[in-house]
mmCIF file of C-alpha atoms in Angstrom:
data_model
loop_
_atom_site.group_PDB
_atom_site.id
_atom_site.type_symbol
_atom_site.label_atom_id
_atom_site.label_comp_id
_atom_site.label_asym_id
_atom_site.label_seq_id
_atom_site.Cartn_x
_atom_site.Cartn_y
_atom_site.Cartn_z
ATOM 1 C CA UNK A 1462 137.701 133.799 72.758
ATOM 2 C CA UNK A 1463 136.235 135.375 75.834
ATOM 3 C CA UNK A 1464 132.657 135.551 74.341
ATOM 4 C CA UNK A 1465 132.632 132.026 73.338
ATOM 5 C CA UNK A 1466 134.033 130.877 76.288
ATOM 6 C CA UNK A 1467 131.245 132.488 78.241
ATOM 7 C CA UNK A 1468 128.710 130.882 75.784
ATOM 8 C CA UNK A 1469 130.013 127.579 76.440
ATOM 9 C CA UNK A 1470 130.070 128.282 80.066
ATOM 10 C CA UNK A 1471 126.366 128.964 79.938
ATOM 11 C CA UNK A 1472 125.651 125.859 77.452
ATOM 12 C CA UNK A 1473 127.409 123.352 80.413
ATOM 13 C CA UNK A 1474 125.231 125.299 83.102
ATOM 14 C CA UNK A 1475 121.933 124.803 81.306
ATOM 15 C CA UNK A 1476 123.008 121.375 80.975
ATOM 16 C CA UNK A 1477 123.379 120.400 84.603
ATOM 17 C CA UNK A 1478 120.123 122.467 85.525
ATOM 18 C CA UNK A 1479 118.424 120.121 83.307
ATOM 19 C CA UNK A 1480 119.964 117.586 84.748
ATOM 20 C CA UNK A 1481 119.986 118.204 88.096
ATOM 21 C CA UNK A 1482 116.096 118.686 87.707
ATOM 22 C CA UNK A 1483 115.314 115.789 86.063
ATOM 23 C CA UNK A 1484 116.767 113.516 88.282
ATOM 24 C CA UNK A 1485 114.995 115.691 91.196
ATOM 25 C CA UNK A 1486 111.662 115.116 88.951
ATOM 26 C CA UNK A 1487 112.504 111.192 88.745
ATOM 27 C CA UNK A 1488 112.900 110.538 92.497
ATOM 28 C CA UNK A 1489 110.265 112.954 93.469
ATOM 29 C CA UNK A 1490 107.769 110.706 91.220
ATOM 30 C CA UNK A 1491 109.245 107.693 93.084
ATOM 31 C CA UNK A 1492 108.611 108.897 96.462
ATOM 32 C CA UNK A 1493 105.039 109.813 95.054
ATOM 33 C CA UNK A 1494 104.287 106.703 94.063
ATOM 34 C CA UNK A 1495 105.862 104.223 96.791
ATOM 35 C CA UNK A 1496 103.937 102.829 99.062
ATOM 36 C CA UNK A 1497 103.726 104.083 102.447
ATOM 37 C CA UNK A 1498 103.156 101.782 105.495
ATOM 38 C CA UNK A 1499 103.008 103.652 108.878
ATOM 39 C CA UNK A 1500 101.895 101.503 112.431
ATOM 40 C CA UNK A 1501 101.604 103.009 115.855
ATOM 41 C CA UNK A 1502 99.932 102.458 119.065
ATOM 42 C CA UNK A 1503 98.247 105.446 119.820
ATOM 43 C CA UNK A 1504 97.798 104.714 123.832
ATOM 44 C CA UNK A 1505 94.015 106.054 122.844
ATOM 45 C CA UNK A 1506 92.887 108.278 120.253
ATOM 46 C CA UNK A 1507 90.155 110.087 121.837
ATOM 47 C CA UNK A 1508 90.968 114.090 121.533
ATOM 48 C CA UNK A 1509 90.802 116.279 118.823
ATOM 49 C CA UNK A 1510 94.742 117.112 119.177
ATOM 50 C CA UNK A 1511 95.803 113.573 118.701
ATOM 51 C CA UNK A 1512 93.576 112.487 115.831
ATOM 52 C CA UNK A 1513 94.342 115.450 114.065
ATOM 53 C CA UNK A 1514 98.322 114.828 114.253
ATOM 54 C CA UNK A 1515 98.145 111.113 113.500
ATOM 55 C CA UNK A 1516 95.451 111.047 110.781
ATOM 56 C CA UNK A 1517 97.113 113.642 108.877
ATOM 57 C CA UNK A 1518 100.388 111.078 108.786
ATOM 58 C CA UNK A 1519 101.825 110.808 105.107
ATOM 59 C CA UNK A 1520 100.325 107.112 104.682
ATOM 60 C CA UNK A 1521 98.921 104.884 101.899
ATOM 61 C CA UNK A 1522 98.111 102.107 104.746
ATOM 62 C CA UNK A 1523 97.820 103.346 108.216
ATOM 63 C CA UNK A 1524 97.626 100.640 110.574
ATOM 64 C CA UNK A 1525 96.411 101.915 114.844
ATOM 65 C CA UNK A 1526 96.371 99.911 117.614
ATOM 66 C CA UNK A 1527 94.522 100.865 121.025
ATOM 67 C CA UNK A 1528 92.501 103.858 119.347
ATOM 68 C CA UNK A 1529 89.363 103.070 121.946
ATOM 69 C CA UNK A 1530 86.829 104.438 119.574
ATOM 70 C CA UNK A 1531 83.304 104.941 120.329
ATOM 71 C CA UNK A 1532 80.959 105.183 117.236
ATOM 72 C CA UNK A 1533 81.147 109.358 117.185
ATOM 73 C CA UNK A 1534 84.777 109.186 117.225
ATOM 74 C CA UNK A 1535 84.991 106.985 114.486
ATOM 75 C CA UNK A 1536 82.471 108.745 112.217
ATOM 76 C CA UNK A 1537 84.645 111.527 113.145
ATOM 77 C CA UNK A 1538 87.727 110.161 111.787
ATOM 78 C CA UNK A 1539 86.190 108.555 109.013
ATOM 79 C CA UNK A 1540 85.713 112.524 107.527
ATOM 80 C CA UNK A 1541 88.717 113.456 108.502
ATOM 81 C CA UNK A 1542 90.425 110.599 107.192
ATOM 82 C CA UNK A 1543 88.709 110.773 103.869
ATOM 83 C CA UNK A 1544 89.735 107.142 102.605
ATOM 84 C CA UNK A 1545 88.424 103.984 103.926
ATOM 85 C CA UNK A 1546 88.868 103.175 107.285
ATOM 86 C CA UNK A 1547 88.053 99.658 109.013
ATOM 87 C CA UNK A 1548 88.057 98.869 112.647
ATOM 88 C CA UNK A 1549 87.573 96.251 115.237
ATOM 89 C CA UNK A 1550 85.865 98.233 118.113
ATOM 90 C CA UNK A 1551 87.229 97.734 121.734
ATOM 91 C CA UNK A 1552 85.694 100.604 124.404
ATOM 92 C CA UNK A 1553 86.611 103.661 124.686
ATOM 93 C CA UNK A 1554 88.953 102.531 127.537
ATOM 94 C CA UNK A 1555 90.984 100.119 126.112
ATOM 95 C CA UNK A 1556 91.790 97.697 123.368
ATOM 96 C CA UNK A 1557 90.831 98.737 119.439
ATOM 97 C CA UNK A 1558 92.255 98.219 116.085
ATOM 98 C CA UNK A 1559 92.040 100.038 112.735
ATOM 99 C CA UNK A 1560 93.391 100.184 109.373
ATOM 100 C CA UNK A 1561 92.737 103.826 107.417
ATOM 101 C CA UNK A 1562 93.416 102.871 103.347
ATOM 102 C CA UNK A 1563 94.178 105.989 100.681
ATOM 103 C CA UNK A 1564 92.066 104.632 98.052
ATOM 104 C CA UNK A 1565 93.366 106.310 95.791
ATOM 105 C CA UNK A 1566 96.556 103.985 95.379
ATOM 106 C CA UNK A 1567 94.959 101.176 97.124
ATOM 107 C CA UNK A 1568 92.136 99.102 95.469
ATOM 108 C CA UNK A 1569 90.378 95.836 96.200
ATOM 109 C CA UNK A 1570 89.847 96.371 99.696
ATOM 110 C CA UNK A 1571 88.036 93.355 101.306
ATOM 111 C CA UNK A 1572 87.193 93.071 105.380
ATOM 112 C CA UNK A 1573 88.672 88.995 106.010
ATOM 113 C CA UNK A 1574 88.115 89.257 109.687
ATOM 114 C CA UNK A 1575 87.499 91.558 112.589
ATOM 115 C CA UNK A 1576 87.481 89.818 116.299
ATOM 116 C CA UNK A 1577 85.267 91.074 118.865
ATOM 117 C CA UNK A 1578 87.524 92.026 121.762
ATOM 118 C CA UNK A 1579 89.506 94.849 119.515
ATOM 119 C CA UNK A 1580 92.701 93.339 119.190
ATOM 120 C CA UNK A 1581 93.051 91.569 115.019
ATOM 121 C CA UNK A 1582 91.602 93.246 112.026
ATOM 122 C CA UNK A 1583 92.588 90.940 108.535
ATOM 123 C CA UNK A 1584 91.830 93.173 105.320
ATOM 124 C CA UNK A 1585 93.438 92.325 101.599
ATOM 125 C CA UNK A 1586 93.804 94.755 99.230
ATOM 126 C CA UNK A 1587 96.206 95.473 96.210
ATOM 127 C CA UNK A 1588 98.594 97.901 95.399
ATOM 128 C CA UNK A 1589 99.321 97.967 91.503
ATOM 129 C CA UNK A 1590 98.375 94.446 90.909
ATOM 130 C CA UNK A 1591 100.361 92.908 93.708
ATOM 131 C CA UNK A 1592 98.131 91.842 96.084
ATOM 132 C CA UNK A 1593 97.987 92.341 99.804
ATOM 133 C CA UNK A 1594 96.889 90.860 103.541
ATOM 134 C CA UNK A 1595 96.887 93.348 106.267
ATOM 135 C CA UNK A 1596 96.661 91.521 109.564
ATOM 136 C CA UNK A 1597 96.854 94.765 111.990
ATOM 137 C CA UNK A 1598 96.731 93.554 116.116
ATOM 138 C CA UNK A 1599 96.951 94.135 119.486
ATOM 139 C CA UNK A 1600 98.963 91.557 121.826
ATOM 140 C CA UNK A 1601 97.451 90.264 124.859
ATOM 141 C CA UNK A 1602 99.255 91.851 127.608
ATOM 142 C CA UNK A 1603 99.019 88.814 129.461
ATOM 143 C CA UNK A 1604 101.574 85.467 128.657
ATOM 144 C CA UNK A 1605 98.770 82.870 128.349
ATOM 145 C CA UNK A 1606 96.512 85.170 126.608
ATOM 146 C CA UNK A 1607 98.915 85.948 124.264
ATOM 147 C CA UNK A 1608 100.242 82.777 123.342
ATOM 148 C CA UNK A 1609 96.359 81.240 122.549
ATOM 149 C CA UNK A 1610 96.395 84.768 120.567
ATOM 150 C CA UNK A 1611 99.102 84.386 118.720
ATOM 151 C CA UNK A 1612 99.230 80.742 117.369
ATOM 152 C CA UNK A 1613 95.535 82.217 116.630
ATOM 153 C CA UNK A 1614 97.140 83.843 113.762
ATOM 154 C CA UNK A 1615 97.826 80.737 111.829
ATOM 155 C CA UNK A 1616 94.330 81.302 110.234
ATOM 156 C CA UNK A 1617 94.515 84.099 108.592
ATOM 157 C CA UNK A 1618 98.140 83.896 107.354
ATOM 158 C CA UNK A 1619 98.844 83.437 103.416
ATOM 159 C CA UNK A 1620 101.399 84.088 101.157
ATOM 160 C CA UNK A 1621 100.608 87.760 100.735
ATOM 161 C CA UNK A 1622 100.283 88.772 104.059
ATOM 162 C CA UNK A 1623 101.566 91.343 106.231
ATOM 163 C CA UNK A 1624 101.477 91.253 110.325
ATOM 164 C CA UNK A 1625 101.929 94.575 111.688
ATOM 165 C CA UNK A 1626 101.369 96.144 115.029
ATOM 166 C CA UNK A 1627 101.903 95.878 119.085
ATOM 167 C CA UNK A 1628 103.013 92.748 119.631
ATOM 168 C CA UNK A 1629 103.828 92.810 123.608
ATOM 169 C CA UNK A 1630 106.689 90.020 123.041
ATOM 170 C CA UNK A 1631 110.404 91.022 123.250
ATOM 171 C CA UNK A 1632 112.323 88.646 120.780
ATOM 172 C CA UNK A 1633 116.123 89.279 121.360
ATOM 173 C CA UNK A 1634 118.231 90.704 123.992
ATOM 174 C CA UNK A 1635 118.848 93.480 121.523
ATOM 175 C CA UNK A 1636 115.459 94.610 121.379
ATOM 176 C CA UNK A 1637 115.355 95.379 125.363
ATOM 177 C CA UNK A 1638 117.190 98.710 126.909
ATOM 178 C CA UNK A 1639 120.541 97.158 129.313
ATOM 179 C CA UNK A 1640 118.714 98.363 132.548
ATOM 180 C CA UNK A 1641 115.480 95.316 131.908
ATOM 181 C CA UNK A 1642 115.273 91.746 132.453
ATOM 182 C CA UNK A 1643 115.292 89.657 129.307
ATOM 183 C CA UNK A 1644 112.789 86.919 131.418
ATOM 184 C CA UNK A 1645 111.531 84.101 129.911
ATOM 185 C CA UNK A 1646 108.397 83.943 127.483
ATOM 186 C CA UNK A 1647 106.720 81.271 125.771
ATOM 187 C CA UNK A 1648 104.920 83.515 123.203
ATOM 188 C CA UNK A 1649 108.284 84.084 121.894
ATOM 189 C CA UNK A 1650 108.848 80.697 120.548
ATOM 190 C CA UNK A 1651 105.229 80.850 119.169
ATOM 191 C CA UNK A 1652 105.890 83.680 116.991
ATOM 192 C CA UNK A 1653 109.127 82.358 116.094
ATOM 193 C CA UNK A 1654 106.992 79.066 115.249
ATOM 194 C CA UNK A 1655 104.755 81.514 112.733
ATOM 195 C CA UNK A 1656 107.189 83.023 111.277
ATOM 196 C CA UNK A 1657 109.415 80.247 110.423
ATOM 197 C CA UNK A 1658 105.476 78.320 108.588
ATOM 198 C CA UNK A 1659 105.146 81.808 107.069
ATOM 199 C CA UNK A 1660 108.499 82.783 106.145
ATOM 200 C CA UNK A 1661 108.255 85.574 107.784
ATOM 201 C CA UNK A 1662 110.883 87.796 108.984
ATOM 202 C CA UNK A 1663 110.654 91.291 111.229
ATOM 203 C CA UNK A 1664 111.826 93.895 108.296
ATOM 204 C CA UNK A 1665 113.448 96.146 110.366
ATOM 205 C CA UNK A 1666 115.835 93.644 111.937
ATOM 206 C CA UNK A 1667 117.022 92.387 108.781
ATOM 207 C CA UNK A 1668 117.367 95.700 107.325
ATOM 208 C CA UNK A 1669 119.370 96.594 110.479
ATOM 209 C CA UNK A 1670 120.857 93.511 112.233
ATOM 210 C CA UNK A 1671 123.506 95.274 114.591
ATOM 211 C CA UNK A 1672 121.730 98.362 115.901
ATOM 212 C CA UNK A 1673 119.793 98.867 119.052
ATOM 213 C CA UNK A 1674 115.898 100.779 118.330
ATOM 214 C CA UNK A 1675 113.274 100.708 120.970
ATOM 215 C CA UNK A 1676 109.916 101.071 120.288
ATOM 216 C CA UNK A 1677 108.104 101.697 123.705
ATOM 217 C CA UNK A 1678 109.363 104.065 126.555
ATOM 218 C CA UNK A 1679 108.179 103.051 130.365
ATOM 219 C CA UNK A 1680 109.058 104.980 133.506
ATOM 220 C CA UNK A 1681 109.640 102.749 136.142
ATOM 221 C CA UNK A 1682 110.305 103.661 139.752
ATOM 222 C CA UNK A 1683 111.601 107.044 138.163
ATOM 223 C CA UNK A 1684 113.919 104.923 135.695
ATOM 224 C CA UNK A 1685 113.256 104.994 131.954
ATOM 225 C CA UNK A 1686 112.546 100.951 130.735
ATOM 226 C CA UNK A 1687 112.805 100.715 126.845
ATOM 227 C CA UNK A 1688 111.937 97.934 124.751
ATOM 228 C CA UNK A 1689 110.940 96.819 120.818
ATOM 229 C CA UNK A 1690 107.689 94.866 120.577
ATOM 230 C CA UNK A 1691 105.803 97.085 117.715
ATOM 231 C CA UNK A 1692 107.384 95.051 114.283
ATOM 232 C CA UNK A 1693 105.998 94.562 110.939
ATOM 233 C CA UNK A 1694 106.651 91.219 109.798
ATOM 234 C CA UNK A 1695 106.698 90.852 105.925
ATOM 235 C CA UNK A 1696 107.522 87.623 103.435
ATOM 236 C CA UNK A 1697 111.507 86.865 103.221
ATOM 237 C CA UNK A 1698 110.882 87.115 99.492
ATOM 238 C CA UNK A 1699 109.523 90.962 99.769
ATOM 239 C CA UNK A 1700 112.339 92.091 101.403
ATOM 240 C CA UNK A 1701 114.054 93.415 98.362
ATOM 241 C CA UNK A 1702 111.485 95.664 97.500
ATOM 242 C CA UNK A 1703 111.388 97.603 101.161
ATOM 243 C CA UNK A 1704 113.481 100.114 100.699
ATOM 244 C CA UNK A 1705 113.517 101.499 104.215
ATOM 245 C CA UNK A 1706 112.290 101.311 107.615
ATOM 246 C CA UNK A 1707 112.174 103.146 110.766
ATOM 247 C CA UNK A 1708 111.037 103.767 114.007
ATOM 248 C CA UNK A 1709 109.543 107.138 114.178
ATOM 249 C CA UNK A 1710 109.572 108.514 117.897
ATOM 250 C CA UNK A 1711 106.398 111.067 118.691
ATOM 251 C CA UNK A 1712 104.744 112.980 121.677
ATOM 252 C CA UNK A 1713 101.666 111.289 121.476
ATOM 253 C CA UNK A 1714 102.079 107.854 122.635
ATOM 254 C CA UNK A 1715 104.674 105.743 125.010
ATOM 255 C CA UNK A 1716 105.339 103.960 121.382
ATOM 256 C CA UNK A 1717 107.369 104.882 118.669
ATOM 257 C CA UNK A 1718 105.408 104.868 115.363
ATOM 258 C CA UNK A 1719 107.042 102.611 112.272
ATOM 259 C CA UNK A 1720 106.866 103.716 108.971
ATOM 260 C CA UNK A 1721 107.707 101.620 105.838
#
């Protein structure tokens, strides 16, 4: 009895070993093959330090907002990055957009549109057959600026697309730290506006509708000022196949990256 109880011991062992390692197999070839979405605003991307830690980020798409880029920085990222990478220039003081694409999940990539002033970048692309519109930007800072900017957008919105970035708009109480002002702003009903023509909705808040997530840090007058205003704003009828979000918090930048 003892030896065969010791053989069947070892049987049910080698079973859940195989077990346990296929299913560790099977979700590690998920993660492997999902697609990866990361956004931040870099607050400029200019030394060797910073470029290093944000283009090594585990990202199919990689979407950067205020990189001010001069031509040698950008050929220098471009090797470094390895994949394609497509920008709208601002200077190297302010303003500039990019998108950096791992080509070797994502095909088709087409340039739509690039404005001039470093703020909207609009590139398709598809991801195993489904295909895709990246519209990457950089808010005004400014109310009137941003509104024009904003209804802009209308354009280059289609069924497929994706809005990601820095939005500089604050669109519920919930999305401002208790210590702010929730003032008044007009650009908030016109992103409403697009998002209700686009059915679009901002992933994370759906995903988590009761917590509290800030996505830029401020010191004011020696008092920290928190707010959300980076988003990515994806169809209603995608939603189900996002299977998480989150803010990711960094030393690099007064903004909290988001990863998808």
């Amino acid at each position: 009895r003892g030896p065969a109880a010791a053989e069947g011991r070892q049987e049910r062992e080698s079973w859940l070993f195989f077990v346990g390692s296929s299913l560790f197999l099977f979700f590690f070839f998920l993660l492997f093959m999902a697609l990866v979405i990361f956004s931040l605003n870099a607050n400029g991307l200019r030394t060797e330090y910073k470029r290093n830690a944000i283009l090594d980020i585990r990202a199919d798409i990689l979407c950067l907002q205020e990189t001010r880029w001069d031509d040698n920085l950008l050929n220098m990222s471009r090797k470094q990055w390895k994949g394609q990478i497509y920008v709208s220039e601002g200077t190297p003081r302010a303003r500039g957009v990019a998108i950096c694409f791992n080509s070797a999940k994502i095909t088709g990539i087409n340039l739509v549109h690039r404005d001039l002033e470093g703020r909207l970048l609009v590139v398709d692309c598809v991801y195993e057959g489904r295909e895709l519109r990246i519209i990457n930007l950089y808010a005004p800072n400014g109310e009137k600026e941003r509104r024009v900017f904003l209804a802009g957008l209308n354009v280059w919105c289609n069924p497929n697309c994706m809005i990601v970035g820095d939005f500089n708009v604050i669109l519920t109480r919930s999305d401002l730290s208790r210590n702010n002002t929730f003032k008044g702003d007009s650009t908030r009903r016109t992103l409403r506006d697009l998002m209700e023509n686009y059915q679009l909705v901002d992933i994370w808040r759906v995903l988590h509708p009761w917590k509290r997530v800030f996505s830029r840090r401020q010191l004011v007058a020696n008092t920290l000022k928190q707010s959300r205003i980076d988003f990515v704003l994806v169809q209603s009828g995608n939603v189900k196949l996002i299977k998480s979000v989150e803010y990711i918090n960094n030393t690099w930048s007064d903004h909290a990256g988001i990863r998808l």
